[in-house]
């Protein structure tokens, strides 16, 4: 019913269009009209969500300038329509108007409906490509009755429920057929298809064809590509395939062929790709195949092949036996010199693994896994210098891994798991460019330090061996490491330092009772409980753990976390850091010893601003207060700048023309007396730092307290990151400056023993020159007591910045909670994302996202897209890693702010940190 209506409507619109067209078309050549008309009718049936067809206008004289339309310039008629337009809807009849259409390519759309038989009959049509659509229904049997000049039919990946139209076989001109993934069940075509002698490529893969392959196909002597994979073809392997002389690609994989591979395969001299995998083939590969000299890829995996590995592939000596005149066995004639991919996995091959590799010099992938091969891995493996992937897993290979393996220097993926290999991992692997090592054997002895030189190493699995000893420190330097599974060995000692091993999943290290470190949740007895005490006079070389003599009360304690942090940023040279950290510690410890800070009240100037009896005192630290301005007049609601845990902030212009920010404190949170209030506020007023918002004065009455501070013109960081108009965003340079400036302000506060407690992007203000200024510091001192509840509810209200120890009664809250908030802020600045983002059905926590991305090696993708790639990777990634370290769950693992500054400065000038650590 519906369909009928649609067609009626269509016909109607067609008529209308024709009628209106005739009126306009007097001056045009009629041939053009047909194309415009046809395409407009076609468009009427189509949904075009991405507006690809917006240039298609019925008023145009010619469609030749329309998007996706190509014309023959001489005839000005449409010859091609193109693909990938995300169109959905029905393939309509409008296209019938396009009498000169040669190539109809509507692939990769979402078109549905049935194909009209007459479409195929268009006399000029050569190529019809409807692959990757949802065209359904059935193809009428007579569709291809008159197929004109049709050469190529591509219908792959549609949802036809029926069989191949019988008439397709009668299209004498067909050269290419792709009917893959259509769900066809019957093979009808067969006998006729053999008479279509021009066919060059046939793709019937991914259907449900069954029974034997029609023998008539042997006549297709021009056919170079035949893909029958993923059907249910059965029967003995056809001997006559050897007659299809032009075959270059033959894919019969994933069918139900049985029997032996016939000798006739050796006749296919042009064969490049041969895939017989996942069938039921028995015995071995015929020796005649050594004549397939152009073979690039040979895939016999998942069959039932038995016997030794084919000697004619693996041992040219076998051939020498036949031809003893040739002394130089390497350059022996016919062999698979070009072969790159050889997959014989999952068969029943047995016997000793041996290679004479001269014949396999181009081999890139060798997969012999899941057979029953025995004996050691031959040293000749090292001669396969082009080898990328070697998979010998799940055999019964024994002996040790040969040292010669270092010669296979492009090896990226080595899989030896589930054999019975023993001995040690050869140090010669240092010459390789591994991305992956997999093992699951009986390997013993320590992991060689040379693994630390495989700088491209991404995935390592050495689990379930008998490895002993400690882990080499060099592992911490592998920049691309994604996974490192050493579970179930006998390793002991400390996990290497650095972010990777600090955050490694416990399952990757479990089953080694003697390993220690935070990842195995076991402190290392020799080192962790005691702080490392260092002689400030020592050089970087001696930092590695020895305990120099006590140096009186100038003793310097370098926290473990500092060492971890330092190690984590792999590019930072130990020497430089150690020395700068030491200097810093000396400085901070001297300034700490100077605390408590004393303030003179000398320059306080106070006067009653109003005559009100109950009036308070407006105190400006730096001179004459603005007498005429009543306190309440200071608070103009229209000038509210924002609200925080302590109250609202307003902007006010004083009488002298100066703009200040005034914070009206919420009374309920402050219970301290006027004296205490004055004392604390004056202390805060003394604090001066270019990256801190200066407190300039205050006003106090029992019912109203105001804090007057410097007005920072540029607005908050939060606004810049999350509310900025598009196009006006912070550059990488700006962002780095904000991070560094904020770090400096915090370090300064911490030096004065002031914890901020409330780091968040809305508390970081940006001044006119782009420099950050941290505000709202020290306000916790105005609270009656530093109660954990008050802290977390009133101050640390900003979601996502709150350090985990706020939730844990047993952990003391220190300045490290600011370091946590700072770490979150760093990631916020780099990614441009909020610390916690609520999606429709999901909550994304920024730290977790960045940590996950880091583990998967795609941390670069986290950088704010608005930077459009305009940032130095060598700065952005370490900065993000630093952010992650700062958000360590355990407070003592977070660095001090002074250390953070040093690290940031090194990140910014990597060239200055290049001296070797020795
Ligand atoms: C494909 O078209 C159908 C209706 O024709 C529509 O429901 C579906 O959402 C479309 N799919 C895509 C990916 O556009
Ligand atoms: C054969 O077709 C399958 C599925 O369409 C495809 O995955 C495979 O790569 C093809 N084989 C060759 C040799 O092109
Ligand atoms: C494969 O062929 C065998 C006979 O050769 C038959 O018994 C079996 O059912 C076939 N399997 C499939 C999946 O068609
Ligand atoms: C068969 O193996 C060849 C060569 O390895 C490969 O190109 C092709 O994609 C494989 N076919 C399938 C269906 O995986
Ligand atoms: C061999 O063919 C199978 C399909 O049966 C495919 O999964 C596998 O990847 C192929 N091997 C190679 C090395 O291409
Ligand atoms: C590794 O490379 C070095 C220098 O390039 C070479 O001397 C050494 O023999 C190589 N090792 C192996 C096992 O090939
Ligand atoms: C450290 O060096 C200073 C002078 O550079 C020296 O006075 C002091 O004794 C040294 N301390 C130790 C413990 O070596």
PDB file of C-alpha atoms in Angstrom, residues 631-876:
ATOM      1  CA  UNK A 631      30.050  49.888  52.691  1.00  0.00           C
ATOM      2  CA  UNK A 632      26.732  48.936  51.254  1.00  0.00           C
ATOM      3  CA  UNK A 633      27.259  51.203  48.317  1.00  0.00           C
ATOM      4  CA  UNK A 634      30.323  49.127  47.534  1.00  0.00           C
ATOM      5  CA  UNK A 635      28.172  46.166  46.787  1.00  0.00           C
ATOM      6  CA  UNK A 636      26.355  46.886  43.599  1.00  0.00           C
ATOM      7  CA  UNK A 637      24.465  43.812  42.515  1.00  0.00           C
ATOM      8  CA  UNK A 638      24.921  44.722  38.885  1.00  0.00           C
ATOM      9  CA  UNK A 639      28.634  44.432  39.304  1.00  0.00           C
ATOM     10  CA  UNK A 640      28.658  40.950  40.766  1.00  0.00           C
ATOM     11  CA  UNK A 641      31.667  39.089  39.406  1.00  0.00           C
ATOM     12  CA  UNK A 642      30.938  35.674  40.785  1.00  0.00           C
ATOM     13  CA  UNK A 643      30.204  33.533  43.808  1.00  0.00           C
ATOM     14  CA  UNK A 644      32.318  31.071  45.712  1.00  0.00           C
ATOM     15  CA  UNK A 645      32.286  29.023  48.859  1.00  0.00           C
ATOM     16  CA  UNK A 646      32.961  32.121  50.938  1.00  0.00           C
ATOM     17  CA  UNK A 647      30.552  34.530  49.352  1.00  0.00           C
ATOM     18  CA  UNK A 648      29.891  36.758  46.395  1.00  0.00           C
ATOM     19  CA  UNK A 649      32.419  39.051  44.696  1.00  0.00           C
ATOM     20  CA  UNK A 650      31.598  42.460  43.302  1.00  0.00           C
ATOM     21  CA  UNK A 651      33.487  44.947  41.217  1.00  0.00           C
ATOM     22  CA  UNK A 652      33.605  48.508  42.503  1.00  0.00           C
ATOM     23  CA  UNK A 653      35.282  51.692  41.393  1.00  0.00           C
ATOM     24  CA  UNK A 654      36.673  53.613  44.312  1.00  0.00           C
ATOM     25  CA  UNK A 655      36.513  57.358  44.385  1.00  0.00           C
ATOM     26  CA  UNK A 656      40.118  57.669  43.367  1.00  0.00           C
ATOM     27  CA  UNK A 657      39.193  55.871  40.185  1.00  0.00           C
ATOM     28  CA  UNK A 658      40.740  52.544  41.120  1.00  0.00           C
ATOM     29  CA  UNK A 659      38.770  49.401  40.403  1.00  0.00           C
ATOM     30  CA  UNK A 660      38.804  46.773  43.120  1.00  0.00           C
ATOM     31  CA  UNK A 661      37.099  43.476  43.737  1.00  0.00           C
ATOM     32  CA  UNK A 662      35.118  43.181  46.908  1.00  0.00           C
ATOM     33  CA  UNK A 663      34.246  39.882  48.458  1.00  0.00           C
ATOM     34  CA  UNK A 664      31.296  39.787  50.775  1.00  0.00           C
ATOM     35  CA  UNK A 665      31.981  36.953  53.164  1.00  0.00           C
ATOM     36  CA  UNK A 666      29.149  34.688  54.133  1.00  0.00           C
ATOM     37  CA  UNK A 667      28.828  35.226  57.836  1.00  0.00           C
ATOM     38  CA  UNK A 668      27.823  31.780  58.888  1.00  0.00           C
ATOM     39  CA  UNK A 669      31.166  30.377  57.920  1.00  0.00           C
ATOM     40  CA  UNK A 670      33.143  32.821  60.031  1.00  0.00           C
ATOM     41  CA  UNK A 671      32.907  32.740  63.746  1.00  0.00           C
ATOM     42  CA  UNK A 672      36.168  34.331  64.692  1.00  0.00           C
ATOM     43  CA  UNK A 673      36.315  37.499  66.662  1.00  0.00           C
ATOM     44  CA  UNK A 674      37.136  40.835  65.163  1.00  0.00           C
ATOM     45  CA  UNK A 675      40.628  40.720  66.602  1.00  0.00           C
ATOM     46  CA  UNK A 676      41.385  37.345  65.157  1.00  0.00           C
ATOM     47  CA  UNK A 677      39.842  38.363  61.857  1.00  0.00           C
ATOM     48  CA  UNK A 678      41.971  41.480  61.714  1.00  0.00           C
ATOM     49  CA  UNK A 679      45.106  39.584  62.565  1.00  0.00           C
ATOM     50  CA  UNK A 680      44.616  36.918  59.941  1.00  0.00           C
ATOM     51  CA  UNK A 681      43.525  39.317  57.236  1.00  0.00           C
ATOM     52  CA  UNK A 682      46.479  41.553  57.845  1.00  0.00           C
ATOM     53  CA  UNK A 683      48.783  38.580  57.512  1.00  0.00           C
ATOM     54  CA  UNK A 684      47.192  37.768  54.216  1.00  0.00           C
ATOM     55  CA  UNK A 685      47.551  41.390  53.188  1.00  0.00           C
ATOM     56  CA  UNK A 686      51.285  41.078  53.628  1.00  0.00           C
ATOM     57  CA  UNK A 687      51.571  38.374  51.080  1.00  0.00           C
ATOM     58  CA  UNK A 688      52.782  39.731  47.829  1.00  0.00           C
ATOM     59  CA  UNK A 689      53.583  37.710  44.764  1.00  0.00           C
ATOM     60  CA  UNK A 690      53.098  38.486  41.078  1.00  0.00           C
ATOM     61  CA  UNK A 691      50.918  35.413  40.714  1.00  0.00           C
ATOM     62  CA  UNK A 692      48.719  36.028  43.714  1.00  0.00           C
ATOM     63  CA  UNK A 693      45.756  38.380  43.819  1.00  0.00           C
ATOM     64  CA  UNK A 694      46.758  41.065  46.298  1.00  0.00           C
ATOM     65  CA  UNK A 695      44.503  41.640  49.289  1.00  0.00           C
ATOM     66  CA  UNK A 696      44.216  45.383  49.726  1.00  0.00           C
ATOM     67  CA  UNK A 697      41.937  45.884  52.652  1.00  0.00           C
ATOM     68  CA  UNK A 698      38.931  44.801  54.616  1.00  0.00           C
ATOM     69  CA  UNK A 699      35.799  45.981  56.313  1.00  0.00           C
ATOM     70  CA  UNK A 700      34.389  44.505  59.450  1.00  0.00           C
ATOM     71  CA  UNK A 701      31.175  44.794  61.391  1.00  0.00           C
ATOM     72  CA  UNK A 702      29.625  41.928  63.300  1.00  0.00           C
ATOM     73  CA  UNK A 703      27.105  41.514  60.519  1.00  0.00           C
ATOM     74  CA  UNK A 704      29.150  42.278  57.460  1.00  0.00           C
ATOM     75  CA  UNK A 705      32.681  41.425  56.497  1.00  0.00           C
ATOM     76  CA  UNK A 706      34.268  42.470  53.259  1.00  0.00           C
ATOM     77  CA  UNK A 707      37.628  41.712  51.755  1.00  0.00           C
ATOM     78  CA  UNK A 708      38.945  44.198  49.259  1.00  0.00           C
ATOM     79  CA  UNK A 709      41.395  42.964  46.726  1.00  0.00           C
ATOM     80  CA  UNK A 710      43.087  43.807  43.499  1.00  0.00           C
ATOM     81  CA  UNK A 711      40.783  43.667  40.476  1.00  0.00           C
ATOM     82  CA  UNK A 712      42.090  41.399  37.743  1.00  0.00           C
ATOM     83  CA  UNK A 713      40.713  42.447  34.427  1.00  0.00           C
ATOM     84  CA  UNK A 714      40.932  39.372  32.279  1.00  0.00           C
ATOM     85  CA  UNK A 715      38.368  37.175  34.001  1.00  0.00           C
ATOM     86  CA  UNK A 716      38.833  33.684  35.341  1.00  0.00           C
ATOM     87  CA  UNK A 717      40.657  30.783  33.775  1.00  0.00           C
ATOM     88  CA  UNK A 718      37.413  28.869  33.967  1.00  0.00           C
ATOM     89  CA  UNK A 719      35.774  31.438  31.748  1.00  0.00           C
ATOM     90  CA  UNK A 720      38.643  31.311  29.258  1.00  0.00           C
ATOM     91  CA  UNK A 721      38.611  27.542  29.063  1.00  0.00           C
ATOM     92  CA  UNK A 722      34.954  26.753  29.169  1.00  0.00           C
ATOM     93  CA  UNK A 723      32.969  29.830  28.267  1.00  0.00           C
ATOM     94  CA  UNK A 724      35.221  31.502  25.750  1.00  0.00           C
ATOM     95  CA  UNK A 725      33.802  32.333  22.395  1.00  0.00           C
ATOM     96  CA  UNK A 726      35.009  30.088  19.638  1.00  0.00           C
ATOM     97  CA  UNK A 727      38.135  31.335  17.965  1.00  0.00           C
ATOM     98  CA  UNK A 728      39.241  33.253  21.025  1.00  0.00           C
ATOM     99  CA  UNK A 729      41.020  30.557  22.964  1.00  0.00           C
ATOM    100  CA  UNK A 730      44.260  30.293  24.878  1.00  0.00           C
ATOM    101  CA  UNK A 731      47.329  29.348  22.869  1.00  0.00           C
ATOM    102  CA  UNK A 732      49.725  26.692  24.081  1.00  0.00           C
ATOM    103  CA  UNK A 733      52.112  29.402  25.162  1.00  0.00           C
ATOM    104  CA  UNK A 734      49.379  31.072  27.231  1.00  0.00           C
ATOM    105  CA  UNK A 735      48.444  27.790  28.796  1.00  0.00           C
ATOM    106  CA  UNK A 736      51.974  26.899  29.778  1.00  0.00           C
ATOM    107  CA  UNK A 737      52.405  30.322  31.305  1.00  0.00           C
ATOM    108  CA  UNK A 738      49.233  29.891  33.324  1.00  0.00           C
ATOM    109  CA  UNK A 739      50.337  26.512  34.613  1.00  0.00           C
ATOM    110  CA  UNK A 740      53.772  27.752  35.566  1.00  0.00           C
ATOM    111  CA  UNK A 741      52.475  30.959  37.150  1.00  0.00           C
ATOM    112  CA  UNK A 742      49.910  29.065  39.188  1.00  0.00           C
ATOM    113  CA  UNK A 743      52.588  26.648  40.339  1.00  0.00           C
ATOM    114  CA  UNK A 744      54.735  29.557  41.468  1.00  0.00           C
ATOM    115  CA  UNK A 745      51.899  31.142  43.405  1.00  0.00           C
ATOM    116  CA  UNK A 746      51.188  27.875  45.200  1.00  0.00           C
ATOM    117  CA  UNK A 747      54.833  27.271  45.959  1.00  0.00           C
ATOM    118  CA  UNK A 748      54.980  30.717  47.498  1.00  0.00           C
ATOM    119  CA  UNK A 749      51.953  30.048  49.682  1.00  0.00           C
ATOM    120  CA  UNK A 750      53.332  26.711  50.788  1.00  0.00           C
ATOM    121  CA  UNK A 751      56.575  28.366  51.742  1.00  0.00           C
ATOM    122  CA  UNK A 752      54.559  30.575  54.057  1.00  0.00           C
ATOM    123  CA  UNK A 753      52.833  27.483  55.450  1.00  0.00           C
ATOM    124  CA  UNK A 754      49.550  28.491  53.891  1.00  0.00           C
ATOM    125  CA  UNK A 755      47.431  25.813  52.320  1.00  0.00           C
ATOM    126  CA  UNK A 756      45.044  27.124  49.720  1.00  0.00           C
ATOM    127  CA  UNK A 757      42.503  24.262  49.958  1.00  0.00           C
ATOM    128  CA  UNK A 758      40.477  25.558  47.062  1.00  0.00           C
ATOM    129  CA  UNK A 759      42.379  25.264  43.809  1.00  0.00           C
ATOM    130  CA  UNK A 760      40.075  25.441  40.811  1.00  0.00           C
ATOM    131  CA  UNK A 761      40.003  27.203  37.498  1.00  0.00           C
ATOM    132  CA  UNK A 762      37.497  29.800  38.665  1.00  0.00           C
ATOM    133  CA  UNK A 763      39.982  30.907  41.331  1.00  0.00           C
ATOM    134  CA  UNK A 764      42.722  31.534  38.802  1.00  0.00           C
ATOM    135  CA  UNK A 765      42.328  34.964  37.246  1.00  0.00           C
ATOM    136  CA  UNK A 766      44.108  36.154  34.148  1.00  0.00           C
ATOM    137  CA  UNK A 767      45.433  39.687  34.055  1.00  0.00           C
ATOM    138  CA  UNK A 768      45.699  41.961  31.058  1.00  0.00           C
ATOM    139  CA  UNK A 769      49.072  40.569  30.024  1.00  0.00           C
ATOM    140  CA  UNK A 770      48.015  36.939  30.252  1.00  0.00           C
ATOM    141  CA  UNK A 771      49.707  36.257  33.573  1.00  0.00           C
ATOM    142  CA  UNK A 772      47.698  34.118  36.022  1.00  0.00           C
ATOM    143  CA  UNK A 773      46.842  35.300  39.506  1.00  0.00           C
ATOM    144  CA  UNK A 774      45.580  32.912  42.101  1.00  0.00           C
ATOM    145  CA  UNK A 775      42.862  34.278  44.348  1.00  0.00           C
ATOM    146  CA  UNK A 776      40.891  33.220  47.408  1.00  0.00           C
ATOM    147  CA  UNK A 777      43.930  31.931  49.229  1.00  0.00           C
ATOM    148  CA  UNK A 778      44.203  31.655  52.962  1.00  0.00           C
ATOM    149  CA  UNK A 779      40.520  32.108  53.605  1.00  0.00           C
ATOM    150  CA  UNK A 780      40.417  28.865  55.510  1.00  0.00           C
ATOM    151  CA  UNK A 781      42.309  30.730  58.217  1.00  0.00           C
ATOM    152  CA  UNK A 782      39.195  32.767  58.844  1.00  0.00           C
ATOM    153  CA  UNK A 783      37.274  29.667  59.800  1.00  0.00           C
ATOM    154  CA  UNK A 784      36.815  28.790  63.467  1.00  0.00           C
ATOM    155  CA  UNK A 785      38.553  25.468  62.970  1.00  0.00           C
ATOM    156  CA  UNK A 786      39.933  23.498  60.098  1.00  0.00           C
ATOM    157  CA  UNK A 787      37.337  20.842  60.222  1.00  0.00           C
ATOM    158  CA  UNK A 788      37.461  18.188  57.566  1.00  0.00           C
ATOM    159  CA  UNK A 789      33.753  18.423  57.040  1.00  0.00           C
ATOM    160  CA  UNK A 790      33.787  22.169  56.606  1.00  0.00           C
ATOM    161  CA  UNK A 791      36.738  21.918  54.314  1.00  0.00           C
ATOM    162  CA  UNK A 792      35.183  19.427  52.012  1.00  0.00           C
ATOM    163  CA  UNK A 793      31.695  20.861  52.030  1.00  0.00           C
ATOM    164  CA  UNK A 794      32.322  24.588  52.048  1.00  0.00           C
ATOM    165  CA  UNK A 795      35.620  25.049  50.401  1.00  0.00           C
ATOM    166  CA  UNK A 796      36.416  22.039  48.338  1.00  0.00           C
ATOM    167  CA  UNK A 797      33.005  22.235  46.818  1.00  0.00           C
ATOM    168  CA  UNK A 798      34.473  22.349  43.376  1.00  0.00           C
ATOM    169  CA  UNK A 799      33.829  18.944  41.932  1.00  0.00           C
ATOM    170  CA  UNK A 800      36.798  17.008  40.700  1.00  0.00           C
ATOM    171  CA  UNK A 801      39.547  19.018  42.354  1.00  0.00           C
ATOM    172  CA  UNK A 802      39.185  17.449  45.762  1.00  0.00           C
ATOM    173  CA  UNK A 803      42.063  15.285  46.895  1.00  0.00           C
ATOM    174  CA  UNK A 804      41.053  11.791  47.973  1.00  0.00           C
ATOM    175  CA  UNK A 805      42.418  12.228  51.504  1.00  0.00           C
ATOM    176  CA  UNK A 806      39.498  14.520  52.316  1.00  0.00           C
ATOM    177  CA  UNK A 807      37.408  11.397  52.361  1.00  0.00           C
ATOM    178  CA  UNK A 808      39.791   9.507  54.615  1.00  0.00           C
ATOM    179  CA  UNK A 809      39.889  10.351  58.294  1.00  0.00           C
ATOM    180  CA  UNK A 810      43.204   8.724  58.990  1.00  0.00           C
ATOM    181  CA  UNK A 811      45.242  10.691  56.491  1.00  0.00           C
ATOM    182  CA  UNK A 812      46.496  14.073  57.570  1.00  0.00           C
ATOM    183  CA  UNK A 813      45.641  16.872  55.191  1.00  0.00           C
ATOM    184  CA  UNK A 814      48.739  18.724  54.107  1.00  0.00           C
ATOM    185  CA  UNK A 815      49.690  21.119  51.367  1.00  0.00           C
ATOM    186  CA  UNK A 816      49.722  18.066  49.099  1.00  0.00           C
ATOM    187  CA  UNK A 817      45.971  18.516  48.717  1.00  0.00           C
ATOM    188  CA  UNK A 818      46.764  21.687  46.783  1.00  0.00           C
ATOM    189  CA  UNK A 819      49.169  19.693  44.631  1.00  0.00           C
ATOM    190  CA  UNK A 820      46.309  17.379  43.781  1.00  0.00           C
ATOM    191  CA  UNK A 821      44.040  20.245  42.810  1.00  0.00           C
ATOM    192  CA  UNK A 822      46.877  21.726  40.812  1.00  0.00           C
ATOM    193  CA  UNK A 823      47.329  18.428  38.946  1.00  0.00           C
ATOM    194  CA  UNK A 824      43.669  18.429  37.993  1.00  0.00           C
ATOM    195  CA  UNK A 825      43.982  22.048  36.924  1.00  0.00           C
ATOM    196  CA  UNK A 826      46.970  21.182  34.712  1.00  0.00           C
ATOM    197  CA  UNK A 827      44.978  18.541  32.901  1.00  0.00           C
ATOM    198  CA  UNK A 828      42.045  20.897  32.614  1.00  0.00           C
ATOM    199  CA  UNK A 829      44.237  23.548  31.031  1.00  0.00           C
ATOM    200  CA  UNK A 830      45.871  21.131  28.594  1.00  0.00           C
ATOM    201  CA  UNK A 831      42.730  19.282  27.560  1.00  0.00           C
ATOM    202  CA  UNK A 832      40.266  22.167  27.767  1.00  0.00           C
ATOM    203  CA  UNK A 833      37.864  19.796  29.516  1.00  0.00           C
ATOM    204  CA  UNK A 834      36.187  20.183  32.884  1.00  0.00           C
ATOM    205  CA  UNK A 835      37.505  17.985  35.712  1.00  0.00           C
ATOM    206  CA  UNK A 836      34.248  16.094  35.650  1.00  0.00           C
ATOM    207  CA  UNK A 837      32.006  16.179  32.635  1.00  0.00           C
ATOM    208  CA  UNK A 838      28.482  14.937  32.651  1.00  0.00           C
ATOM    209  CA  UNK A 839      27.452  13.368  29.413  1.00  0.00           C
ATOM    210  CA  UNK A 840      23.997  12.144  28.596  1.00  0.00           C
ATOM    211  CA  UNK A 841      24.501   8.834  30.274  1.00  0.00           C
ATOM    212  CA  UNK A 842      28.004   8.947  31.569  1.00  0.00           C
ATOM    213  CA  UNK A 843      30.362  10.765  33.848  1.00  0.00           C
ATOM    214  CA  UNK A 844      33.855  11.381  32.563  1.00  0.00           C
ATOM    215  CA  UNK A 845      36.504  12.035  35.180  1.00  0.00           C
ATOM    216  CA  UNK A 846      39.341  13.913  33.544  1.00  0.00           C
ATOM    217  CA  UNK A 847      42.212  12.252  35.442  1.00  0.00           C
ATOM    218  CA  UNK A 848      40.925   8.796  34.618  1.00  0.00           C
ATOM    219  CA  UNK A 849      40.507   9.713  30.998  1.00  0.00           C
ATOM    220  CA  UNK A 850      44.026  11.090  30.693  1.00  0.00           C
ATOM    221  CA  UNK A 851      45.497   8.159  32.594  1.00  0.00           C
ATOM    222  CA  UNK A 852      43.671   5.733  30.328  1.00  0.00           C
ATOM    223  CA  UNK A 853      44.820   7.561  27.232  1.00  0.00           C
ATOM    224  CA  UNK A 854      48.379   7.515  28.493  1.00  0.00           C
ATOM    225  CA  UNK A 855      48.256   3.780  29.005  1.00  0.00           C
ATOM    226  CA  UNK A 856      46.964   3.310  25.504  1.00  0.00           C
ATOM    227  CA  UNK A 857      49.645   5.562  24.106  1.00  0.00           C
ATOM    228  CA  UNK A 858      47.265   8.131  22.698  1.00  0.00           C
ATOM    229  CA  UNK A 859      47.672  10.845  25.259  1.00  0.00           C
ATOM    230  CA  UNK A 860      48.331  13.318  22.477  1.00  0.00           C
ATOM    231  CA  UNK A 861      44.701  13.044  21.451  1.00  0.00           C
ATOM    232  CA  UNK A 862      43.680  14.464  24.818  1.00  0.00           C
ATOM    233  CA  UNK A 863      45.181  17.857  24.095  1.00  0.00           C
ATOM    234  CA  UNK A 864      42.545  20.513  23.539  1.00  0.00           C
ATOM    235  CA  UNK A 865      41.307  20.226  19.965  1.00  0.00           C
ATOM    236  CA  UNK A 866      40.944  23.994  19.792  1.00  0.00           C
ATOM    237  CA  UNK A 867      44.717  24.200  19.606  1.00  0.00           C
ATOM    238  CA  UNK A 868      44.390  22.476  16.247  1.00  0.00           C
ATOM    239  CA  UNK A 869      47.629  20.637  16.765  1.00  0.00           C
ATOM    240  CA  UNK A 870      49.544  23.855  17.357  1.00  0.00           C
ATOM    241  CA  UNK A 871      51.460  22.701  20.407  1.00  0.00           C
ATOM    242  CA  UNK A 872      54.849  21.089  20.963  1.00  0.00           C
ATOM    243  CA  UNK A 873      54.258  17.442  21.766  1.00  0.00           C
ATOM    244  CA  UNK A 874      57.475  17.294  23.726  1.00  0.00           C
ATOM    245  CA  UNK A 875      56.000  19.816  26.136  1.00  0.00           C
ATOM    246  CA  UNK A 876      52.384  18.782  26.172  1.00  0.00           C
TER     247      UNK A 876
END
